[in-house]
PDB file of C-alpha atoms and ligand atoms in Angstrom:
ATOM      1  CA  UNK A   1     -38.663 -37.253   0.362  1.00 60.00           C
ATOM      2  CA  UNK A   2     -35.964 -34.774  -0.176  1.00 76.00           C
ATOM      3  CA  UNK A   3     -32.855 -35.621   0.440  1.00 86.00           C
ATOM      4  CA  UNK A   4     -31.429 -35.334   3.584  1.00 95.00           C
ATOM      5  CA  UNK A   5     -29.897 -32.952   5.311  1.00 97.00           C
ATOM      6  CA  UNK A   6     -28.479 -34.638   8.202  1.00 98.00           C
ATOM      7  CA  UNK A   7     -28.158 -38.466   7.599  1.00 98.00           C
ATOM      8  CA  UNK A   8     -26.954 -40.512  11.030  1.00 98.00           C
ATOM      9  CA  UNK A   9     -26.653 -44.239  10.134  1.00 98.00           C
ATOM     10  CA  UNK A  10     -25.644 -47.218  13.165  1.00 98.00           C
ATOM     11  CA  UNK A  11     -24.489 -44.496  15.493  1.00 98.00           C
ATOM     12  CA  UNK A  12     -23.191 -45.992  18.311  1.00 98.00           C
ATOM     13  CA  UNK A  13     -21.403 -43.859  21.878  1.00 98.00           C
ATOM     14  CA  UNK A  14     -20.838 -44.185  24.907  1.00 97.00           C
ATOM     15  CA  UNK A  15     -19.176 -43.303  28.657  1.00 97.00           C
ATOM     16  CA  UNK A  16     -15.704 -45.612  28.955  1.00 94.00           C
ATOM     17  CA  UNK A  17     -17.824 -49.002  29.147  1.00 93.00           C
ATOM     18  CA  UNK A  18     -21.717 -47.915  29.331  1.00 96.00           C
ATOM     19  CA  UNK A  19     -23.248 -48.041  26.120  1.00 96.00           C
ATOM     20  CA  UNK A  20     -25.509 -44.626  25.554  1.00 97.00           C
ATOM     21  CA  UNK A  21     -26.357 -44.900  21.721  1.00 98.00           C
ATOM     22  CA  UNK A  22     -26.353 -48.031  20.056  1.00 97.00           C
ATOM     23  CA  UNK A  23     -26.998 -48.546  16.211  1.00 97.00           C
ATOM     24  CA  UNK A  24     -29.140 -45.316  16.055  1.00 98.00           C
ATOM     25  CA  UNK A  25     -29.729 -44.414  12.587  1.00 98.00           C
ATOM     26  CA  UNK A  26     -32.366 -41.380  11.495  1.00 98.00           C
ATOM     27  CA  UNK A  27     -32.634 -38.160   8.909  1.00 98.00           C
ATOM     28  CA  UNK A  28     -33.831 -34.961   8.687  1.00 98.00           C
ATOM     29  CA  UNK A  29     -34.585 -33.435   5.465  1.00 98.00           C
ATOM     30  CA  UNK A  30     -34.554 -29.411   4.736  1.00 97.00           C
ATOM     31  CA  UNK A  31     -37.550 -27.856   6.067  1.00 97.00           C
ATOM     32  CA  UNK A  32     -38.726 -30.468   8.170  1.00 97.00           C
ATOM     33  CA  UNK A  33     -38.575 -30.920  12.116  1.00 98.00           C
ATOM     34  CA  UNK A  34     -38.333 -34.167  13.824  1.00 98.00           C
ATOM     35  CA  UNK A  35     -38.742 -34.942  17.154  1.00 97.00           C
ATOM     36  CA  UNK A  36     -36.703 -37.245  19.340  1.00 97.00           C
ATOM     37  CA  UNK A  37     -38.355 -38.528  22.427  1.00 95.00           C
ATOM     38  CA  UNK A  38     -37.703 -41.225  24.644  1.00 94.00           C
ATOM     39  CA  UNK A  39     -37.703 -41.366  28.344  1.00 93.00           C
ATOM     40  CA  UNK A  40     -35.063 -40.292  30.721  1.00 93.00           C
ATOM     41  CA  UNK A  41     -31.920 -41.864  30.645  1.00 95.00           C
ATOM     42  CA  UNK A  42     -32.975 -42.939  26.776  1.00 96.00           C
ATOM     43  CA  UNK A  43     -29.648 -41.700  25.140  1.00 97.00           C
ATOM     44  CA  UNK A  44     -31.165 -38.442  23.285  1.00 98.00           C
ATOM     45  CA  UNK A  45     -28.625 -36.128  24.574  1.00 97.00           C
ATOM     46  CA  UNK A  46     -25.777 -38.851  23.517  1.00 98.00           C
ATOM     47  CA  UNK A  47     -27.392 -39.044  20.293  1.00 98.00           C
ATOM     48  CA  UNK A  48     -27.338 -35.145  19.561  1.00 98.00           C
ATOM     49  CA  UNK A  49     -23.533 -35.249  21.206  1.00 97.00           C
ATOM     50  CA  UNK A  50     -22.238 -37.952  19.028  1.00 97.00           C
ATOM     51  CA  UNK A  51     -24.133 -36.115  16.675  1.00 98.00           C
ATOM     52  CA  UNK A  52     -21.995 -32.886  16.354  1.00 97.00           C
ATOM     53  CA  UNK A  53     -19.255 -34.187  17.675  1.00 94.00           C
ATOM     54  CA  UNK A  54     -18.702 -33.635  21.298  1.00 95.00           C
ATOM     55  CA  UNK A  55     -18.979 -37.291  22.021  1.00 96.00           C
ATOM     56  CA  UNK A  56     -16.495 -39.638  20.046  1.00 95.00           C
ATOM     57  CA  UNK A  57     -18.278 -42.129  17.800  1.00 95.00           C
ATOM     58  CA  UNK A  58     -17.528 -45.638  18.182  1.00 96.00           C
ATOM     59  CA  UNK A  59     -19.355 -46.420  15.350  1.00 97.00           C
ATOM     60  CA  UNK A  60     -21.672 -45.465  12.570  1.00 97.00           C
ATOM     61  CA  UNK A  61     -21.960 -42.641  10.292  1.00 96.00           C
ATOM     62  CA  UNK A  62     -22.880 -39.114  10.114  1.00 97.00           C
ATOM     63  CA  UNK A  63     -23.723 -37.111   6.648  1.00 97.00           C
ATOM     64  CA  UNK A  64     -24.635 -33.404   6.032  1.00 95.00           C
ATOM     65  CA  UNK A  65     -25.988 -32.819   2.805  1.00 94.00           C
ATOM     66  CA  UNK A  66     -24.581 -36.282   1.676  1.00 93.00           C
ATOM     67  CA  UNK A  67     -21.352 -35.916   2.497  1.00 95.00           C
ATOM     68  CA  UNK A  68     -19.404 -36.890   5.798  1.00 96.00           C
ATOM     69  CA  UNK A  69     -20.250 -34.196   8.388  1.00 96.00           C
ATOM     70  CA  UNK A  70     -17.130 -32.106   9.635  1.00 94.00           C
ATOM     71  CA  UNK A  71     -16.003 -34.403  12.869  1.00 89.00           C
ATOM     72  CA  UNK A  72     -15.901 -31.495  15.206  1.00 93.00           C
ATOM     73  CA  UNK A  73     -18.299 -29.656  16.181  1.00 94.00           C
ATOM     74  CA  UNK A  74     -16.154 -26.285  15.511  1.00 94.00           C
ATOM     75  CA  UNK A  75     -16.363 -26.981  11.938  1.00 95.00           C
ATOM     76  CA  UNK A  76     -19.447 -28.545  11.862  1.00 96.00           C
ATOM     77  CA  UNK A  77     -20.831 -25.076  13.139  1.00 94.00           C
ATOM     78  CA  UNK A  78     -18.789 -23.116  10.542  1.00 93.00           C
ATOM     79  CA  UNK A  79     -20.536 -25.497   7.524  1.00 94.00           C
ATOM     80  CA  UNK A  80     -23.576 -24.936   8.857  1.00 95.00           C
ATOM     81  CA  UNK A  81     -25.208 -27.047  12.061  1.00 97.00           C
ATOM     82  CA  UNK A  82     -26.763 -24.901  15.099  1.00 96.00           C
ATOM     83  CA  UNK A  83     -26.512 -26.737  17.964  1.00 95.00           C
ATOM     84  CA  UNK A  84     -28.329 -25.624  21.443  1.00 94.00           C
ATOM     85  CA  UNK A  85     -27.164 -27.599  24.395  1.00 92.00           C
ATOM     86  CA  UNK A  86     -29.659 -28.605  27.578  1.00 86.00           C
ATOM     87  CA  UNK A  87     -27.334 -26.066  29.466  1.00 79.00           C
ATOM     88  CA  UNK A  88     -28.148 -22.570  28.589  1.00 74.00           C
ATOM     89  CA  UNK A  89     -24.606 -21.154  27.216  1.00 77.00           C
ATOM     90  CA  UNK A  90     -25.136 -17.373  27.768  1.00 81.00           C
ATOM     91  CA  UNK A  91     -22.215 -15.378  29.378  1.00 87.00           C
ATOM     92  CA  UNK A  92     -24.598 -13.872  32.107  1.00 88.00           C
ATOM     93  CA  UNK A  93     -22.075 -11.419  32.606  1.00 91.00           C
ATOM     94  CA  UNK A  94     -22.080 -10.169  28.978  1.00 94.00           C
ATOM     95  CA  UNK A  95     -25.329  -7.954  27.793  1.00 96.00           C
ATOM     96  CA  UNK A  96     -27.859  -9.797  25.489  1.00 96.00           C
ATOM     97  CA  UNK A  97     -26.635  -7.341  22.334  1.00 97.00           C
ATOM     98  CA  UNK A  98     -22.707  -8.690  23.336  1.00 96.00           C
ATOM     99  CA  UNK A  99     -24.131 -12.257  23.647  1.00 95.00           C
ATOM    100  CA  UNK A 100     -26.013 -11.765  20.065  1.00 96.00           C
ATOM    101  CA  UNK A 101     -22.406 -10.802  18.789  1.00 95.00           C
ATOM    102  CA  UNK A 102     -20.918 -13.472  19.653  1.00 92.00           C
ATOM    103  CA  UNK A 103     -23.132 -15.798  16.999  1.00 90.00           C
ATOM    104  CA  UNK A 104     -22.561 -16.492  13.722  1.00 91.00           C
ATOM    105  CA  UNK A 105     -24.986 -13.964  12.778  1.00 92.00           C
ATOM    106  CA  UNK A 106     -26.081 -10.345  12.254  1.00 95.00           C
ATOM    107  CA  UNK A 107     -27.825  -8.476  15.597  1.00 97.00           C
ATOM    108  CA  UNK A 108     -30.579  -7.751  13.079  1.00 97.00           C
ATOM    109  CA  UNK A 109     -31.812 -10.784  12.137  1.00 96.00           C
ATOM    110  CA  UNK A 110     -31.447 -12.155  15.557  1.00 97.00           C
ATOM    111  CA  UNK A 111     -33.862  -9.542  16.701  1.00 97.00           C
ATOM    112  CA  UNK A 112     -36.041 -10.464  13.317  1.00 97.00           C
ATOM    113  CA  UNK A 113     -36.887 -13.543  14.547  1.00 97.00           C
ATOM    114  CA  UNK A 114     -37.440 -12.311  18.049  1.00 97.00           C
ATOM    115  CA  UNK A 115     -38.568  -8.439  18.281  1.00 97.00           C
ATOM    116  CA  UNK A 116     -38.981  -8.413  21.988  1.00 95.00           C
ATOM    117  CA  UNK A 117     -35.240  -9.195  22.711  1.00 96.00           C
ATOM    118  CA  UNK A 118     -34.692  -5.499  21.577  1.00 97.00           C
ATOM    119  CA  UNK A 119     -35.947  -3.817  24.743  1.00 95.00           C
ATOM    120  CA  UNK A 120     -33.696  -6.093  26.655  1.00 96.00           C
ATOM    121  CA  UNK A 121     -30.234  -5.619  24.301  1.00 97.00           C
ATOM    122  CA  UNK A 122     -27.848  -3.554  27.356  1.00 97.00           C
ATOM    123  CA  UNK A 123     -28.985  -6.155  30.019  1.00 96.00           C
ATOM    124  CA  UNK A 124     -26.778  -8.177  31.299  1.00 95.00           C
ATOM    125  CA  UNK A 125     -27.845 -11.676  30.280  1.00 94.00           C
ATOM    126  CA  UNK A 126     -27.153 -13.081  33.633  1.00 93.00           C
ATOM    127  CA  UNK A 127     -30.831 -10.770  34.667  1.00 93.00           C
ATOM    128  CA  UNK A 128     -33.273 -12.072  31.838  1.00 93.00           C
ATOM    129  CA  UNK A 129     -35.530 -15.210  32.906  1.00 92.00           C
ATOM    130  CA  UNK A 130     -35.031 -18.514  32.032  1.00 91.00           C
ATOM    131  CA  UNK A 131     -37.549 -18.194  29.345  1.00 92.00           C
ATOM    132  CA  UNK A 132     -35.807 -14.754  27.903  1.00 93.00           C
ATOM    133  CA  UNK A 133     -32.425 -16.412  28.516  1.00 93.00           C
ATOM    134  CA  UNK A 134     -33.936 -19.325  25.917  1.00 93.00           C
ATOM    135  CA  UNK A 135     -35.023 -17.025  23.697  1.00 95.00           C
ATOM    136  CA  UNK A 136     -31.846 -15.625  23.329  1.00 96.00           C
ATOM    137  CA  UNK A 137     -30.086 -19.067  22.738  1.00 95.00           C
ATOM    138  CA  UNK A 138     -32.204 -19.322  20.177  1.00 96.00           C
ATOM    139  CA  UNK A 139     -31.673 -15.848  17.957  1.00 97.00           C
ATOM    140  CA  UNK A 140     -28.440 -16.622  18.212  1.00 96.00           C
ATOM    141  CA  UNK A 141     -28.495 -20.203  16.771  1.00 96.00           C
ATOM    142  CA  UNK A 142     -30.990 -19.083  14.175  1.00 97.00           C
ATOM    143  CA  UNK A 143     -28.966 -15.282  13.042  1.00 97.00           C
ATOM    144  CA  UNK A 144     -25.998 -17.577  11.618  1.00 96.00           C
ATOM    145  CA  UNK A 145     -28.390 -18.705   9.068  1.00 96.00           C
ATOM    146  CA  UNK A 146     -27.673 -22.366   9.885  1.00 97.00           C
ATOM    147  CA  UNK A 147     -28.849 -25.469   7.581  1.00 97.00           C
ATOM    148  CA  UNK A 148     -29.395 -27.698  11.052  1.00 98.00           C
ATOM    149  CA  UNK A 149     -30.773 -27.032  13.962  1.00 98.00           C
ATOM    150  CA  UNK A 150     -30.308 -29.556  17.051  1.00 98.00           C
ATOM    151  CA  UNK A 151     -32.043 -28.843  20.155  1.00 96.00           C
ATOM    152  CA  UNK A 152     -32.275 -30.257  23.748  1.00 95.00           C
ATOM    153  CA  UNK A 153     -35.251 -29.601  25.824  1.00 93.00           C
ATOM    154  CA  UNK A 154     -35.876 -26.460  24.982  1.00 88.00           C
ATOM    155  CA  UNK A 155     -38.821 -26.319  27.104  1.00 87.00           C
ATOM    156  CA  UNK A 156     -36.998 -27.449  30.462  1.00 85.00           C
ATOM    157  CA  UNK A 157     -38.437 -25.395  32.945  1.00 86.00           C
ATOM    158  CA  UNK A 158     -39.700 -23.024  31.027  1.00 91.00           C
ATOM    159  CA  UNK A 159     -43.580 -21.662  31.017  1.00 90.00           C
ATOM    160  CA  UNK A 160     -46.346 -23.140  28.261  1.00 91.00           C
ATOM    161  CA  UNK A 161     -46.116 -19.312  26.255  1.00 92.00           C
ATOM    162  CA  UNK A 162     -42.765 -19.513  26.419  1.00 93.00           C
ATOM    163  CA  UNK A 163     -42.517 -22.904  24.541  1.00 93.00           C
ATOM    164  CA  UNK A 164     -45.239 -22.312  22.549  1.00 94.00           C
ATOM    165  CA  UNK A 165     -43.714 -18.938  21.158  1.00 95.00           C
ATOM    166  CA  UNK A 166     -39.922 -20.690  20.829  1.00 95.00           C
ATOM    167  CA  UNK A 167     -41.768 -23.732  19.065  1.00 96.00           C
ATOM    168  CA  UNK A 168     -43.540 -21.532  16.772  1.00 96.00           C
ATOM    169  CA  UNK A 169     -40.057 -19.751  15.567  1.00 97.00           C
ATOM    170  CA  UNK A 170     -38.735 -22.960  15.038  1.00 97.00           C
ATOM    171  CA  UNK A 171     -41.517 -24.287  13.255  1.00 97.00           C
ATOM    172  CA  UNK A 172     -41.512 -20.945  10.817  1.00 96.00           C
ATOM    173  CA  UNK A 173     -37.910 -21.236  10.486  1.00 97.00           C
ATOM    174  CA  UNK A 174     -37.970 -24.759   8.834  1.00 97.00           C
ATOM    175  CA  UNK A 175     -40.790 -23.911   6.713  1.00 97.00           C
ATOM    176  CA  UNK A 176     -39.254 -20.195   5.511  1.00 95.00           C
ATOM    177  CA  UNK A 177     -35.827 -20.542   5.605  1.00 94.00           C
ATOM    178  CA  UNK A 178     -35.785 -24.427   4.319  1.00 96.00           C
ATOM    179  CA  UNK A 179     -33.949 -25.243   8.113  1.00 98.00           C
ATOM    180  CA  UNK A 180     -33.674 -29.118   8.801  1.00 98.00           C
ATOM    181  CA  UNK A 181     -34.570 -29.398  12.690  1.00 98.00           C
ATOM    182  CA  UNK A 182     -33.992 -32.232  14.836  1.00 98.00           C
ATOM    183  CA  UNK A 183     -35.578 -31.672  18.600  1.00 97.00           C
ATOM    184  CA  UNK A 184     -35.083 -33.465  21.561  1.00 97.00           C
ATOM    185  CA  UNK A 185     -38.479 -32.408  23.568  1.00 91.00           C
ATOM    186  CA  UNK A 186     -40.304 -33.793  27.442  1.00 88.00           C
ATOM    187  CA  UNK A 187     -43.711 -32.631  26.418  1.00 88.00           C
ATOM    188  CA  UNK A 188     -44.310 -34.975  23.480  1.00 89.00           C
ATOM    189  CA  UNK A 189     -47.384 -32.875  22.594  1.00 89.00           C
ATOM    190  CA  UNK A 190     -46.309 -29.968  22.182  1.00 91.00           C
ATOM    191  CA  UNK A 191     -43.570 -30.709  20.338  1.00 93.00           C
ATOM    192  CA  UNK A 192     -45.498 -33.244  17.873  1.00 93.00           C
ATOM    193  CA  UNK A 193     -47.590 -30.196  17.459  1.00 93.00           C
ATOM    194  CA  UNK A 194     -44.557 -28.512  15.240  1.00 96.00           C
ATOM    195  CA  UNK A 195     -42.798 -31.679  13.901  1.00 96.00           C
ATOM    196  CA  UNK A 196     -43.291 -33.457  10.790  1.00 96.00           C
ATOM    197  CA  UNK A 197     -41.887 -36.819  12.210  1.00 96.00           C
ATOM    198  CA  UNK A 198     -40.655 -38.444  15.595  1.00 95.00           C
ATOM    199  CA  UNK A 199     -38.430 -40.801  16.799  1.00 97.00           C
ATOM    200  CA  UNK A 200     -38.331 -42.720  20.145  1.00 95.00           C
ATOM    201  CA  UNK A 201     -35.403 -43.673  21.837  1.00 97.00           C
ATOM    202  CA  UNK A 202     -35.401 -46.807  24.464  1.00 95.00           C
ATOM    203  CA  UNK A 203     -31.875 -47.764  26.031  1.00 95.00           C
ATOM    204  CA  UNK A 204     -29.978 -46.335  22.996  1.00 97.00           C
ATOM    205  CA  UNK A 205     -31.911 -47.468  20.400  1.00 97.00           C
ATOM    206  CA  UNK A 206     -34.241 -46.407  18.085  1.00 97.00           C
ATOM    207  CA  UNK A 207     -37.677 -48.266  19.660  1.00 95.00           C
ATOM    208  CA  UNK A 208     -40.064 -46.934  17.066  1.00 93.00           C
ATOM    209  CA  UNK A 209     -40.509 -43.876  14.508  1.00 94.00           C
ATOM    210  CA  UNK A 210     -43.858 -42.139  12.968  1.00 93.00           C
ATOM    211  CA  UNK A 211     -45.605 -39.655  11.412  1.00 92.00           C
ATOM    212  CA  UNK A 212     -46.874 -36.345  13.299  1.00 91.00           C
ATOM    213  CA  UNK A 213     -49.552 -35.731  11.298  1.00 85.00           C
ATOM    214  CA  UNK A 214     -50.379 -39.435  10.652  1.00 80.00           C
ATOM    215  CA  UNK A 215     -50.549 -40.807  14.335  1.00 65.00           C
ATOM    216  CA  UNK A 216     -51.527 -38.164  15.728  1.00 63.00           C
ATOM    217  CA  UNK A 217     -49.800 -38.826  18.964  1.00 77.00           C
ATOM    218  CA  UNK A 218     -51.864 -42.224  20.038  1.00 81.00           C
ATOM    219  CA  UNK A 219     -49.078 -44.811  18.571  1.00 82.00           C
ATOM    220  CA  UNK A 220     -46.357 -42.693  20.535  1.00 84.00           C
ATOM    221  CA  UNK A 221     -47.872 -42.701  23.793  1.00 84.00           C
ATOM    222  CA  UNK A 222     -48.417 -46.587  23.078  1.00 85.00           C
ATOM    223  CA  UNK A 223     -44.609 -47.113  21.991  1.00 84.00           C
ATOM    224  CA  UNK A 224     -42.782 -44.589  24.776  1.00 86.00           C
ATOM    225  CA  UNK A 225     -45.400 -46.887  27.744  1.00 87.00           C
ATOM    226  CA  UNK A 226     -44.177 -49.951  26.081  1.00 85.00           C
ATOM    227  CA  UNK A 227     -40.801 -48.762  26.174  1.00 83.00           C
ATOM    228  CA  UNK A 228     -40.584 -48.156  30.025  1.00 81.00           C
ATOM    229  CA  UNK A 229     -42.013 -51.827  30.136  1.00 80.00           C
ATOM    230  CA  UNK A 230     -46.086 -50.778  30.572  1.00 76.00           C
ATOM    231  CA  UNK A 231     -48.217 -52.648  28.313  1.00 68.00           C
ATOM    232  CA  UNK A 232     -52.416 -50.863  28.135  1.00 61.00           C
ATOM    233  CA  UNK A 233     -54.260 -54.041  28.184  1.00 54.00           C
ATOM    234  CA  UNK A 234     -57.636 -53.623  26.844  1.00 50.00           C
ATOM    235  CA  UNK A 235     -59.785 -55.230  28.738  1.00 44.00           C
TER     236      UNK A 235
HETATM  237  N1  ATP B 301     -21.304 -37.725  31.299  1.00 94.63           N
HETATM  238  C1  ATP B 301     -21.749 -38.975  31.468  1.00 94.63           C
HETATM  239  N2  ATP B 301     -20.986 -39.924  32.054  1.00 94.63           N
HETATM  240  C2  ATP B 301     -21.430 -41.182  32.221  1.00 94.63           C
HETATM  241  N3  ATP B 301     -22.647 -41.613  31.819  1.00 94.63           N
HETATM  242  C3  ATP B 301     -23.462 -40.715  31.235  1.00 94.63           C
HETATM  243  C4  ATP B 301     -23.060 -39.352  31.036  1.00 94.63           C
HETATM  244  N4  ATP B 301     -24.080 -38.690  30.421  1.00 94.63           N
HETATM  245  C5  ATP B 301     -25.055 -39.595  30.264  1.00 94.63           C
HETATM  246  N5  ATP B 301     -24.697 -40.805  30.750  1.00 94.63           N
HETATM  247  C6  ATP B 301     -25.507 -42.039  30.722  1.00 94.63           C
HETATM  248  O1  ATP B 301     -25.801 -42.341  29.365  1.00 94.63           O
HETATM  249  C7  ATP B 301     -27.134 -42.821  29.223  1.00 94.63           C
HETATM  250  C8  ATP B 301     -27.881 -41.926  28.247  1.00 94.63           C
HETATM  251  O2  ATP B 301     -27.984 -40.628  28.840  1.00 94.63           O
HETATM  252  P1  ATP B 301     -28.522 -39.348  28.052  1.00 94.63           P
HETATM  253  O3  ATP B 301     -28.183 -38.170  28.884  1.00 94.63           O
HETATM  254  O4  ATP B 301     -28.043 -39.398  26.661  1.00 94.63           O
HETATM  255  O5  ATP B 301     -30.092 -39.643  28.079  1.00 94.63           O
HETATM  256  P2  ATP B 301     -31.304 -38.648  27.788  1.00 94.63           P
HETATM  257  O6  ATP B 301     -32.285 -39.437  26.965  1.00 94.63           O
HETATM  258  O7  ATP B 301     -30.825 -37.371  27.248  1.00 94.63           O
HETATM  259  O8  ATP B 301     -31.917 -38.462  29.258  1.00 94.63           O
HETATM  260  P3  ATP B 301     -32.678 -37.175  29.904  1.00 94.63           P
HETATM  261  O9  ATP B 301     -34.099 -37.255  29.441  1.00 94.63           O
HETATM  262  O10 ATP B 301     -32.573 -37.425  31.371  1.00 94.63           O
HETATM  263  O11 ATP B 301     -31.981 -35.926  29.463  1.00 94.63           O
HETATM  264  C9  ATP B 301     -27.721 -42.855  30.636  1.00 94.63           C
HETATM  265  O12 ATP B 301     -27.564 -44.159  31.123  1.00 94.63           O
HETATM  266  C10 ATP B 301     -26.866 -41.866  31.394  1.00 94.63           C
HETATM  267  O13 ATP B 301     -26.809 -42.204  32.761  1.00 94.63           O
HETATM  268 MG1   MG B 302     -30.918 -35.398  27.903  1.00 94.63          MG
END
């Protein structure tokens, strides 16, 4: 494999005295997009927040291109990480062109990687759907050119063309532009669909990891049940 681009080794965080993420360790290597599933409640969001930054680490490491990653997530943007949040962070009072500004990237390529954002550049973001409003997120994170991409449920709420078409622009990113891509994603199919590899997260920790193309999907759905404590038994 190449070598990574985002190495995260015995990562452990938390809230005061509840334990979110304990001992996680996993990689993503240019080009390649891994999924992180795991039921609700499973830590992914603490993972990708300990991850950049926003959540203190109380243990464990975190390289970028195999050195330590920048600690905040300020400078861990400027070298190079995209991170989208579960909370849409447009100013719905700003238009979509103002909200493209405000990236790390040019207007142009924003629109490159989505076209149909240009009929909607002097609306305020505040009127676009959900789905639009996602889109946008997402030209902006991928106009700055980044090296990393973390994701949270990009999908939430959001229609199946909708996820299919912001999938698809992340998958073409990773394999064009060399982008390493971590996703946190609900519907495991869709998202094992575009991934190379998966983890699943149970109570913090890392419960099992795969293939996408090996497994197909049928050792997942076997680990994630076993993980919320159902067990198939075959008759
Ligand atoms: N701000 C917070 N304060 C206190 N506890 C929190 C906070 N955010 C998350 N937790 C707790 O940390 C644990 C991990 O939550 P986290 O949000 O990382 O899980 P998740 O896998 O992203 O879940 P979901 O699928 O619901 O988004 C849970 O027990 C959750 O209740
Ligand atoms: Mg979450």
């Amino acid at each position: 494999m190449t070598a990574p681009v985002l190495e995260v080794a015995g990562l452990c965080a938390g809230y005061g005295s509840l334990t979110a993420v304990s001992g996680v360790s996993l990689c993503v290597a240019p080009g390649e997009v891994v999924a992180l599933f795991g039921p609700n409640g499973a830590g992914k969001t603490s993972t990708l927040l300990a991850t950049v930054g926003v959540l203190p680490r109380n243990a464990g490491r975190v390289h970028w291109n195999g050195v330590p990653a920048p600690k905040s997530l300020h400078t861990f943007t400027r070298a190079g990480l995209a991170f989208v949040p579960e909370q849409r962070s447009t100013i719905s009072s700003l238009s979509v062109l103002d909200n493209l500004r405000l990236g790390r990237g040019t207007v142009e390529l924003a629109l490159e990687y989505f076209p149909e954002l240009a009929d909607h550049l002097h609306r305020p973001a505040g009127l676009l759907s959900g789905g639009q409003q996602q889109i946008l997120m997402l030209a902006r994170a991928l106009a700055g050119r980044p090296r990393i991409l973390l994701v949270d449920e990009l999908s939430m709420g959001l229609a199946p063309l909708v996820v299919e078409r912001l999938l698809g622009v992340v998958r073409r990113a990773a394999e064009e532009d060399g982008l390493g891509v971590l996703l946190v994603e609900q519907q495991m199919r869709r998202a094992l669909s575009v991934a190379d590899r998966w983890y699943l997260l149970s109570h913090g920790k890392v419960a099992a990891q795969g293939d996408a193309h090996e497994s197909g999907g049928a050792v997942l759905e076997e680990a994630y049940l076993e993980s919320m404590g159902i067990t198939q038994s075959v008759a």
